[in-house]
Amino acid sequence: QVQLMESGGGTVQAGGSLRLSCEASGYIFAHYSCMMWFRHAPGKERRGVAVISTSGDRSYYSDSVKGRFTISQDNEKNMLYLQMDSLTPADTAMYFCAAGTPGGNWFDPDEYVHWGQGTQVTVSS
């Protein structure tokens, strides 16, 4: 059974850091080409923030987080991470990890077939 489980969310003051983790069960890293972190804030669209190939050789970031967030993975442990630094209230959202093999736009949520339940990140000003 394929499952993704996020952890590491919480409340932090602006300027602080959090590290999100996503534990992947099954054979996700061998079966899919990409792992993505998405976020969904109330009243806003779900948006991809960082994506990494499961081979680990490519990673991309949305402009809103570039230079502040770092995506990484540990294939041996079946883990995906998102280090978030210099957080601002605009980063407040539910964060999800997802797995898929996107054919075109790596940041398109519809390209991802497995999703976790999410972990809440709240940044206070």
PDB file of C-alpha atoms in Angstrom:
ATOM      1  CA  GLN A   1       0.000   0.000   0.000  1.00  0.00           C
ATOM      2  CA  VAL A   2       1.387   3.366  -1.046  1.00  0.00           C
ATOM      3  CA  GLN A   3       1.278   5.978   1.663  1.00  0.00           C
ATOM      4  CA  LEU A   4       2.821   9.364   2.318  1.00  0.00           C
ATOM      5  CA  MET A   5       2.882  10.866   5.785  1.00  0.00           C
ATOM      6  CA  GLU A   6       4.015  14.405   6.554  1.00  0.00           C
ATOM      7  CA  SER A   7       5.307  15.703   9.866  1.00  0.00           C
ATOM      8  CA  GLY A   8       7.184  18.677  11.249  1.00  0.00           C
ATOM      9  CA  GLY A   9       4.614  21.411  10.897  1.00  0.00           C
ATOM     10  CA  GLY A  10       3.880  23.882  13.665  1.00  0.00           C
ATOM     11  CA  THR A  11       3.753  27.521  14.620  1.00  0.00           C
ATOM     12  CA  VAL A  12       6.807  29.696  14.289  1.00  0.00           C
ATOM     13  CA  GLN A  13       7.541  33.398  14.371  1.00  0.00           C
ATOM     14  CA  ALA A  14       8.446  35.287  11.226  1.00  0.00           C
ATOM     15  CA  GLY A  15      12.098  34.783  10.402  1.00  0.00           C
ATOM     16  CA  GLY A  16      12.146  31.348  11.958  1.00  0.00           C
ATOM     17  CA  SER A  17      12.693  27.903  10.458  1.00  0.00           C
ATOM     18  CA  LEU A  18      10.920  24.586  10.225  1.00  0.00           C
ATOM     19  CA  ARG A  19      11.850  21.271   8.683  1.00  0.00           C
ATOM     20  CA  LEU A  20       9.086  19.196   7.195  1.00  0.00           C
ATOM     21  CA  SER A  21       9.444  15.462   6.686  1.00  0.00           C
ATOM     22  CA  CYS A  22       7.505  13.079   4.492  1.00  0.00           C
ATOM     23  CA  GLU A  23       7.752   9.344   5.053  1.00  0.00           C
ATOM     24  CA  ALA A  24       7.001   7.311   1.968  1.00  0.00           C
ATOM     25  CA  SER A  25       5.909   3.715   2.168  1.00  0.00           C
ATOM     26  CA  GLY A  26       5.830   1.146  -0.566  1.00  0.00           C
ATOM     27  CA  TYR A  27       8.126   1.588  -3.515  1.00  0.00           C
ATOM     28  CA  ILE A  28       7.433   5.215  -4.250  1.00  0.00           C
ATOM     29  CA  PHE A  29      10.997   6.302  -4.857  1.00  0.00           C
ATOM     30  CA  ALA A  30      11.532   3.458  -7.324  1.00  0.00           C
ATOM     31  CA  HIS A  31       8.150   3.759  -9.059  1.00  0.00           C
ATOM     32  CA  TYR A  32       7.735   7.520  -9.542  1.00  0.00           C
ATOM     33  CA  SER A  33      10.072  10.106 -11.000  1.00  0.00           C
ATOM     34  CA  CYS A  34       9.265  13.125  -8.833  1.00  0.00           C
ATOM     35  CA  MET A  35       8.431  14.106  -5.288  1.00  0.00           C
ATOM     36  CA  MET A  36       6.790  17.459  -4.687  1.00  0.00           C
ATOM     37  CA  TRP A  37       5.923  19.706  -1.780  1.00  0.00           C
ATOM     38  CA  PHE A  38       2.689  21.622  -2.286  1.00  0.00           C
ATOM     39  CA  ARG A  39       0.979  24.113  -0.036  1.00  0.00           C
ATOM     40  CA  HIS A  40      -2.618  25.196   0.238  1.00  0.00           C
ATOM     41  CA  ALA A  41      -3.623  28.325   2.096  1.00  0.00           C
ATOM     42  CA  PRO A  42      -7.264  29.215   2.852  1.00  0.00           C
ATOM     43  CA  GLY A  43      -8.820  31.073  -0.043  1.00  0.00           C
ATOM     44  CA  LYS A  44      -5.888  30.375  -2.341  1.00  0.00           C
ATOM     45  CA  GLU A  45      -5.055  27.775  -4.945  1.00  0.00           C
ATOM     46  CA  ARG A  46      -2.939  24.787  -4.135  1.00  0.00           C
ATOM     47  CA  ARG A  47       0.580  25.567  -5.347  1.00  0.00           C
ATOM     48  CA  GLY A  48       3.765  23.616  -5.752  1.00  0.00           C
ATOM     49  CA  VAL A  49       6.716  25.042  -3.861  1.00  0.00           C
ATOM     50  CA  ALA A  50       9.536  22.573  -4.429  1.00  0.00           C
ATOM     51  CA  VAL A  51      10.065  19.431  -6.465  1.00  0.00           C
ATOM     52  CA  ILE A  52      12.892  16.916  -6.656  1.00  0.00           C
ATOM     53  CA  SER A  53      13.508  14.006  -8.957  1.00  0.00           C
ATOM     54  CA  THR A  54      13.533  10.716  -7.126  1.00  0.00           C
ATOM     55  CA  SER A  55      17.023  10.173  -8.487  1.00  0.00           C
ATOM     56  CA  GLY A  56      17.955  13.315  -6.599  1.00  0.00           C
ATOM     57  CA  ASP A  57      19.743  14.972  -9.492  1.00  0.00           C
ATOM     58  CA  ARG A  58      17.269  17.775 -10.157  1.00  0.00           C
ATOM     59  CA  SER A  59      15.284  20.114  -7.971  1.00  0.00           C
ATOM     60  CA  TYR A  60      13.232  23.204  -8.659  1.00  0.00           C
ATOM     61  CA  TYR A  61      11.553  25.849  -6.578  1.00  0.00           C
ATOM     62  CA  SER A  62       8.757  28.318  -6.987  1.00  0.00           C
ATOM     63  CA  ASP A  63       9.866  31.928  -7.090  1.00  0.00           C
ATOM     64  CA  SER A  64       8.129  32.601  -3.786  1.00  0.00           C
ATOM     65  CA  VAL A  65      10.413  30.225  -1.859  1.00  0.00           C
ATOM     66  CA  LYS A  66      13.594  30.191  -3.909  1.00  0.00           C
ATOM     67  CA  GLY A  67      16.601  30.893  -1.722  1.00  0.00           C
ATOM     68  CA  ARG A  68      14.676  30.183   1.489  1.00  0.00           C
ATOM     69  CA  PHE A  69      13.471  26.584   1.128  1.00  0.00           C
ATOM     70  CA  THR A  70      15.537  23.485   0.393  1.00  0.00           C
ATOM     71  CA  ILE A  71      14.089  20.177  -0.739  1.00  0.00           C
ATOM     72  CA  SER A  72      16.028  16.986  -0.175  1.00  0.00           C
ATOM     73  CA  GLN A  73      15.495  13.264   0.013  1.00  0.00           C
ATOM     74  CA  ASP A  74      16.970  10.118   1.458  1.00  0.00           C
ATOM     75  CA  ASN A  75      16.104   7.188  -0.788  1.00  0.00           C
ATOM     76  CA  GLU A  76      17.463   4.612   1.623  1.00  0.00           C
ATOM     77  CA  LYS A  77      15.138   5.842   4.349  1.00  0.00           C
ATOM     78  CA  ASN A  78      12.244   6.600   1.957  1.00  0.00           C
ATOM     79  CA  MET A  79      12.141  10.149   3.276  1.00  0.00           C
ATOM     80  CA  LEU A  80      11.504  13.527   1.682  1.00  0.00           C
ATOM     81  CA  TYR A  81      12.344  16.783   3.462  1.00  0.00           C
ATOM     82  CA  LEU A  82      11.670  20.473   3.160  1.00  0.00           C
ATOM     83  CA  GLN A  83      13.907  22.845   5.093  1.00  0.00           C
ATOM     84  CA  MET A  84      12.146  26.173   5.387  1.00  0.00           C
ATOM     85  CA  ASP A  85      14.121  29.215   6.505  1.00  0.00           C
ATOM     86  CA  SER A  86      13.324  32.917   6.795  1.00  0.00           C
ATOM     87  CA  LEU A  87       9.651  32.110   7.086  1.00  0.00           C
ATOM     88  CA  THR A  88       7.075  34.852   6.634  1.00  0.00           C
ATOM     89  CA  PRO A  89       3.331  34.946   7.367  1.00  0.00           C
ATOM     90  CA  ALA A  90       2.769  34.435   3.626  1.00  0.00           C
ATOM     91  CA  ASP A  91       4.166  30.911   4.051  1.00  0.00           C
ATOM     92  CA  THR A  92       1.278  29.961   6.326  1.00  0.00           C
ATOM     93  CA  ALA A  93      -0.515  27.006   4.742  1.00  0.00           C
ATOM     94  CA  MET A  94      -1.145  23.285   4.867  1.00  0.00           C
ATOM     95  CA  TYR A  95       1.842  21.549   3.309  1.00  0.00           C
ATOM     96  CA  PHE A  96       1.509  18.294   1.414  1.00  0.00           C
ATOM     97  CA  CYS A  97       4.002  15.928  -0.113  1.00  0.00           C
ATOM     98  CA  ALA A  98       3.077  14.131  -3.299  1.00  0.00           C
ATOM     99  CA  ALA A  99       4.536  11.584  -5.676  1.00  0.00           C
ATOM    100  CA  GLY A 100       4.107  11.241  -9.385  1.00  0.00           C
ATOM    101  CA  THR A 101       5.646  11.063 -12.821  1.00  0.00           C
ATOM    102  CA  PRO A 102       4.744  14.379 -14.439  1.00  0.00           C
ATOM    103  CA  GLY A 103       4.814  14.424 -18.207  1.00  0.00           C
ATOM    104  CA  GLY A 104       5.077  18.156 -18.570  1.00  0.00           C
ATOM    105  CA  ASN A 105       4.720  20.761 -15.871  1.00  0.00           C
ATOM    106  CA  TRP A 106       6.372  19.429 -12.736  1.00  0.00           C
ATOM    107  CA  PHE A 107       4.447  22.012 -10.673  1.00  0.00           C
ATOM    108  CA  ASP A 108       1.002  20.874 -11.850  1.00  0.00           C
ATOM    109  CA  PRO A 109      -0.838  19.186  -8.928  1.00  0.00           C
ATOM    110  CA  ASP A 110      -2.833  17.068 -11.370  1.00  0.00           C
ATOM    111  CA  GLU A 111       0.377  15.298 -12.390  1.00  0.00           C
ATOM    112  CA  TYR A 112       0.755  13.727  -8.938  1.00  0.00           C
ATOM    113  CA  VAL A 113      -1.095  10.560  -7.999  1.00  0.00           C
ATOM    114  CA  HIS A 114      -0.250   9.980  -4.341  1.00  0.00           C
ATOM    115  CA  TRP A 115      -0.699  12.558  -1.614  1.00  0.00           C
ATOM    116  CA  GLY A 116      -0.172  12.760   2.105  1.00  0.00           C
ATOM    117  CA  GLN A 117      -2.676  14.172   4.592  1.00  0.00           C
ATOM    118  CA  GLY A 118      -0.740  17.389   5.102  1.00  0.00           C
ATOM    119  CA  THR A 119       0.922  19.206   7.962  1.00  0.00           C
ATOM    120  CA  GLN A 120      -0.011  22.725   9.034  1.00  0.00           C
ATOM    121  CA  VAL A 121       2.563  25.520   9.044  1.00  0.00           C
ATOM    122  CA  THR A 122       1.629  28.774  10.714  1.00  0.00           C
ATOM    123  CA  VAL A 123       3.959  31.757  10.730  1.00  0.00           C
ATOM    124  CA  SER A 124       3.107  34.577  13.100  1.00  0.00           C
ATOM    125  CA  SER A 125       4.208  38.149  12.559  1.00  0.00           C
TER     126      SER A 125
END
